[in-house]
C-alpha atoms as an extended CHARMM CRD file, in Angstrom:
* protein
*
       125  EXT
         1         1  UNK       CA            -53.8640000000      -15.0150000000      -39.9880000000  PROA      1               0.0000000000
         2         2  UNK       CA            -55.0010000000      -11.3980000000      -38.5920000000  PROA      2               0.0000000000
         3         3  UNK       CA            -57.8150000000      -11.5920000000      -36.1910000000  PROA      3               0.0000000000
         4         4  UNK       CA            -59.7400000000       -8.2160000000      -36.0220000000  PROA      4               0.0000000000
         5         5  UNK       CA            -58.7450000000       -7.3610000000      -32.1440000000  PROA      5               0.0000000000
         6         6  UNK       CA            -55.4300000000       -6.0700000000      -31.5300000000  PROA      6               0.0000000000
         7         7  UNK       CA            -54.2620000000       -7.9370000000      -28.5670000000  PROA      7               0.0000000000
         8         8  UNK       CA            -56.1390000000      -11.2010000000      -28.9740000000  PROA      8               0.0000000000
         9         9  UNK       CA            -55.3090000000      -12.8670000000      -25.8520000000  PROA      9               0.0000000000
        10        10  UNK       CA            -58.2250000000      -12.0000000000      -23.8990000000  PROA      10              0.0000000000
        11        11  UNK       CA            -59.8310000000      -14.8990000000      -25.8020000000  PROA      11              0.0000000000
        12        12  UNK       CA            -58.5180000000      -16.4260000000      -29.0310000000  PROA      12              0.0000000000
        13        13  UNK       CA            -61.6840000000      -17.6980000000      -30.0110000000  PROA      13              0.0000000000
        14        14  UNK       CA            -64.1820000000      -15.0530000000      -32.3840000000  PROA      14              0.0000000000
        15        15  UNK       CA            -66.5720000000      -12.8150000000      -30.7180000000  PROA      15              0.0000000000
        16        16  UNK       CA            -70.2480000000      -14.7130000000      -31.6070000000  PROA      16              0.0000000000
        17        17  UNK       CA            -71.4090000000      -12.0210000000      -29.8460000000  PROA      17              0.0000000000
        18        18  UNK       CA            -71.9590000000       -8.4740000000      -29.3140000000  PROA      18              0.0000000000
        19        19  UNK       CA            -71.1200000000       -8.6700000000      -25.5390000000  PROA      19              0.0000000000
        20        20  UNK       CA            -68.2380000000      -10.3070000000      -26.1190000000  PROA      20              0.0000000000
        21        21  UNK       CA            -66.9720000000       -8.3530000000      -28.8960000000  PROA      21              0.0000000000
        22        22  UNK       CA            -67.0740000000       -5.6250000000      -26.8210000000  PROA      22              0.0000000000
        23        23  UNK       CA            -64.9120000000       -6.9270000000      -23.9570000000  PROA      23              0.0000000000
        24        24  UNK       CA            -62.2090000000       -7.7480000000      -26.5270000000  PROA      24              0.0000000000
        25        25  UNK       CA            -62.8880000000       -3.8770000000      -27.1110000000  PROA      25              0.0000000000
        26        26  UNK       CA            -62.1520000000       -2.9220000000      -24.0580000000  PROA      26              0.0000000000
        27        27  UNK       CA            -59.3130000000       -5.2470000000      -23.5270000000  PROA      27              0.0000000000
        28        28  UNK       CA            -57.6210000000       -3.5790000000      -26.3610000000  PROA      28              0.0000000000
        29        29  UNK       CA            -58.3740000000        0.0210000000      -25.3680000000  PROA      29              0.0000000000
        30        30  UNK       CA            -56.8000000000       -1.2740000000      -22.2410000000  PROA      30              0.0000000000
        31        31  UNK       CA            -53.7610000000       -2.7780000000      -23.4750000000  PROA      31              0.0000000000
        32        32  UNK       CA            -53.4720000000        0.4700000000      -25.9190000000  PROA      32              0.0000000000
        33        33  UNK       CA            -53.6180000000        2.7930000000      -23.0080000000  PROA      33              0.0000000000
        34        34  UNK       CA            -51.3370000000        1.3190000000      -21.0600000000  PROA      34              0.0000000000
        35        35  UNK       CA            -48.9340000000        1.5820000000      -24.0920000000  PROA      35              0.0000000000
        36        36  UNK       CA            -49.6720000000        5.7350000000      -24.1340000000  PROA      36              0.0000000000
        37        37  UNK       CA            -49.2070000000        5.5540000000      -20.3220000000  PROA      37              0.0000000000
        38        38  UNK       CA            -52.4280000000        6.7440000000      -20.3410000000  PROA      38              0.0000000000
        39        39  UNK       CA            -53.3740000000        5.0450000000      -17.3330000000  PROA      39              0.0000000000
        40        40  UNK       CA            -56.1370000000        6.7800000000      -16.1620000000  PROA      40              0.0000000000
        41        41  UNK       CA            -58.1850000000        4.9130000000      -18.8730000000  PROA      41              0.0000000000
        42        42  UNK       CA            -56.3940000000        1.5970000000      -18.4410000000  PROA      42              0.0000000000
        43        43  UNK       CA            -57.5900000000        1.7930000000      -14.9950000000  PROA      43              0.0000000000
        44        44  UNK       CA            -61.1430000000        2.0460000000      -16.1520000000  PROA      44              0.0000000000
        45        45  UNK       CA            -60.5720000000       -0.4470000000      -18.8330000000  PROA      45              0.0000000000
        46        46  UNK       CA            -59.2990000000       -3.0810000000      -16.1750000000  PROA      46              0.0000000000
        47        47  UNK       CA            -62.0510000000       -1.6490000000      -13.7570000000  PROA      47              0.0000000000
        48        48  UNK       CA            -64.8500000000       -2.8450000000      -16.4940000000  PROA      48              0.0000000000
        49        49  UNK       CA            -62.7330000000       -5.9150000000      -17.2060000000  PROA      49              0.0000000000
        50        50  UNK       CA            -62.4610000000       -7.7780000000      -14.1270000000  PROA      50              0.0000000000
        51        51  UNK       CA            -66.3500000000       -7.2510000000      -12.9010000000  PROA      51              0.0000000000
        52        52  UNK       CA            -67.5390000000       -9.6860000000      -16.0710000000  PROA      52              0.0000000000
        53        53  UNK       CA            -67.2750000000      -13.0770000000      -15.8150000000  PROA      53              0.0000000000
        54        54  UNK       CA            -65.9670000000      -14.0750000000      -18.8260000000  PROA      54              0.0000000000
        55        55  UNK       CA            -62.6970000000      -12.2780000000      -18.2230000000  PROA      55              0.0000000000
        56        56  UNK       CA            -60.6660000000      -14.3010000000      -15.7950000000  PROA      56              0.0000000000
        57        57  UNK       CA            -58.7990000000      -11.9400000000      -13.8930000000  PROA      57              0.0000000000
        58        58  UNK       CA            -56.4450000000      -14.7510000000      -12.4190000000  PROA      58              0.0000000000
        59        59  UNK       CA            -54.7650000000      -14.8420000000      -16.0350000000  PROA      59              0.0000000000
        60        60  UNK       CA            -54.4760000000      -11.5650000000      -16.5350000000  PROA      60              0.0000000000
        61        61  UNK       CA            -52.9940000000      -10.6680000000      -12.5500000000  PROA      61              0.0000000000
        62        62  UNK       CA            -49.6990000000       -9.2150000000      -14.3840000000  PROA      62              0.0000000000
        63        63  UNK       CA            -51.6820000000       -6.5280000000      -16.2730000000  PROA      63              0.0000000000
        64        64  UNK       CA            -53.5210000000       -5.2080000000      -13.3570000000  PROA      64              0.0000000000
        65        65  UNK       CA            -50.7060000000       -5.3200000000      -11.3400000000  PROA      65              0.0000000000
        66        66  UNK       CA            -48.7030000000       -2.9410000000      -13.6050000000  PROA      66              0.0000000000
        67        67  UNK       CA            -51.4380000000       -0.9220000000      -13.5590000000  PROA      67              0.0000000000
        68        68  UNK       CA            -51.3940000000       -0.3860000000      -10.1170000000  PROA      68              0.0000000000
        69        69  UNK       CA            -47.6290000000        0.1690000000      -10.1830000000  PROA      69              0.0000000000
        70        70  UNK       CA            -48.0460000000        3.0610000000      -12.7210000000  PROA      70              0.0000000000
        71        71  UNK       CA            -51.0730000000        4.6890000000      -10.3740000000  PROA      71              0.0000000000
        72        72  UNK       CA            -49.8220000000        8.3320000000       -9.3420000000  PROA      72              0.0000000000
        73        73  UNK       CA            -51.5310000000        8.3260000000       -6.1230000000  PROA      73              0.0000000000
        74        74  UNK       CA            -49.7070000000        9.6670000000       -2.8110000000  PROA      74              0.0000000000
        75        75  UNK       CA            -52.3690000000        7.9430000000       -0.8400000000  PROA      75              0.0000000000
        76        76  UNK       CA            -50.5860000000        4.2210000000       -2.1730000000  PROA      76              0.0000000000
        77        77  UNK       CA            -46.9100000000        5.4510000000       -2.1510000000  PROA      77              0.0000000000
        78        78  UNK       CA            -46.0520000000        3.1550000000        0.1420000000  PROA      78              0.0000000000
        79        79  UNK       CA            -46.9390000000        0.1550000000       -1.8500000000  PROA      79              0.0000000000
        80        80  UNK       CA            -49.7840000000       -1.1200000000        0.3800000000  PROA      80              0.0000000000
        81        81  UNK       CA            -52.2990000000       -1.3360000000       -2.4170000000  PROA      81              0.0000000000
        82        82  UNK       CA            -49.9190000000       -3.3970000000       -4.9560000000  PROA      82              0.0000000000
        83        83  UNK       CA            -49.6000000000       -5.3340000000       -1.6990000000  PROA      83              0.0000000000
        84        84  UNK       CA            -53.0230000000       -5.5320000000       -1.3650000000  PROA      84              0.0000000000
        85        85  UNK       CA            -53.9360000000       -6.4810000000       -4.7670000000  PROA      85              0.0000000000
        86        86  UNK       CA            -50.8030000000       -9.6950000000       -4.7810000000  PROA      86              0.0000000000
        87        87  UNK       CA            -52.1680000000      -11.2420000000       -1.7620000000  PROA      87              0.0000000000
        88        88  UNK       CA            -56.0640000000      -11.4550000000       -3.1010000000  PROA      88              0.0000000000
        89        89  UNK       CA            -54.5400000000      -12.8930000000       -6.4550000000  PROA      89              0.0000000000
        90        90  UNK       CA            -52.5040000000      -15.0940000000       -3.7770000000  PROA      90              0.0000000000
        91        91  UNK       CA            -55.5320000000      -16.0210000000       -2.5050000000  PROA      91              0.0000000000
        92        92  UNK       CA            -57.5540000000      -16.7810000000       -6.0020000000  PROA      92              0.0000000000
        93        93  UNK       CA            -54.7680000000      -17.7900000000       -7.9320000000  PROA      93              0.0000000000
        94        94  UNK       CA            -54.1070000000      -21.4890000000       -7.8570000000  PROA      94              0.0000000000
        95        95  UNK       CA            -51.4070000000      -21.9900000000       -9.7420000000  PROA      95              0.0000000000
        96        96  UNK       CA            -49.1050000000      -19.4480000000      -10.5380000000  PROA      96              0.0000000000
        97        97  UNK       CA            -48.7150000000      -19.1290000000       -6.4190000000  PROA      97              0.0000000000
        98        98  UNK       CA            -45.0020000000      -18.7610000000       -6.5730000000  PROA      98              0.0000000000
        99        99  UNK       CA            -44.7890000000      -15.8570000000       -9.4670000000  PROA      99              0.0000000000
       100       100  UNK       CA            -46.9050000000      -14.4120000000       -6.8860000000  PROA      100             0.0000000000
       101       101  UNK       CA            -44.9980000000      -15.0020000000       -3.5410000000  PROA      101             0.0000000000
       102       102  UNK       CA            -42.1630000000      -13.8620000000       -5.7240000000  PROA      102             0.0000000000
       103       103  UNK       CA            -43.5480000000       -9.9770000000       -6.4820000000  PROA      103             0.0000000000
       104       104  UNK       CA            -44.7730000000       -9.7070000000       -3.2200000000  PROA      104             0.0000000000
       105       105  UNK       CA            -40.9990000000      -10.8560000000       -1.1720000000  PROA      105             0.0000000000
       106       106  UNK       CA            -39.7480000000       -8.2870000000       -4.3000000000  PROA      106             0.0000000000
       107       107  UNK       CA            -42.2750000000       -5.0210000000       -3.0470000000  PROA      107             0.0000000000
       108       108  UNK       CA            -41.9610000000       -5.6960000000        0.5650000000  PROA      108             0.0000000000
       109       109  UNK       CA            -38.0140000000       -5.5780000000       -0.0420000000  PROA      109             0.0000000000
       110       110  UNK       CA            -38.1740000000       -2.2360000000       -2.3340000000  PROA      110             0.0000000000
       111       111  UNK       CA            -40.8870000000       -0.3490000000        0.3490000000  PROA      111             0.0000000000
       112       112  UNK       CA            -37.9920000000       -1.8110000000        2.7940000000  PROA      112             0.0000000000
       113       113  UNK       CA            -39.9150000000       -3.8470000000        4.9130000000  PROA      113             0.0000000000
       114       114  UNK       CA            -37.3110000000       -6.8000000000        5.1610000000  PROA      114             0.0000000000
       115       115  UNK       CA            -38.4870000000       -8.3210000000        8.3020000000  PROA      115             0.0000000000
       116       116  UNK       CA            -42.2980000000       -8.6560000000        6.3710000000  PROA      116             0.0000000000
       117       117  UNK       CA            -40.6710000000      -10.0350000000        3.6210000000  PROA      117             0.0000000000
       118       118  UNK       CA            -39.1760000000      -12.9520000000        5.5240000000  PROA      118             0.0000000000
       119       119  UNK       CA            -42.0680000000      -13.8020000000        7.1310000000  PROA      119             0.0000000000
       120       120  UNK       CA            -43.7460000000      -14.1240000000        4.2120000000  PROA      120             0.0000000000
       121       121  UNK       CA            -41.3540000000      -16.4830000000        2.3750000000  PROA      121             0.0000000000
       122       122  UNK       CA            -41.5460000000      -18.5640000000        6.1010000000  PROA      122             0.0000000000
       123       123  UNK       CA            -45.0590000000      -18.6410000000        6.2250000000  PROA      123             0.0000000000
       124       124  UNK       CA            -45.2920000000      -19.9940000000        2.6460000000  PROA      124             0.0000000000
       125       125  UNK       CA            -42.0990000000      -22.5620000000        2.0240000000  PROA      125             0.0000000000
């Protein structure tokens, strides 16, 4: 059955109504800018996303995460903001807690702060 959004797992359910319709909008300009590594408008599109409520940004941590990844900003380079961003989904999240712990142990380890990384992992297990 074809829905009319692109990327329908924002919220399988039809749009009844016109706010809603156009968050599905934007969730597929998001996921269609990401695919044109355009992410300059993904940014904006995630940006627009996770201020609503009806857009749980929990779910979706992966997405902005990989945004952040893609960000071309020397001010970030060394990985403090993706670090940033995993420990407040850490914090929200409540159950995918070890994905989590998981990608940040696997940035602390490729910005080569080893000795962070294992305190993390002992402070959580």
């Amino acid at each position: 059955m074809a829905t009319e959004f692109l990327f329908d797992s924002f919220d399988s359910r039809p749009a009844r109504n016109p706010r809603k319709q156009h968050l599905k909008t934007v969730y597929d300009i998001m996921h269609l800018s990401i695919l044109r590594r355009d992410f300059e408008r993904a940014k904006r599109s995630w940006s627009i996303l996770i201020r609503c409520p009806e857009f749980d940004a929990n779910h979706h941590w992966k997405l902005g995460l990989g945004m952040i990844l893609n960000w071309d900003d020397e001010e970030y380079s060394d990985g403090q903001q993706q670090l940033d961003f995993l420990k407040a989904m850490m914090l929200r999240e409540k159950g995918n807690k070890e994905e989590i712990l998981l990608e940040i142990i696997l940035l602390l380890i490729k910005t080569k702060r080893h000795r962070e990384a294992l305190d993390e992992l002992e402070l959580k297990v």
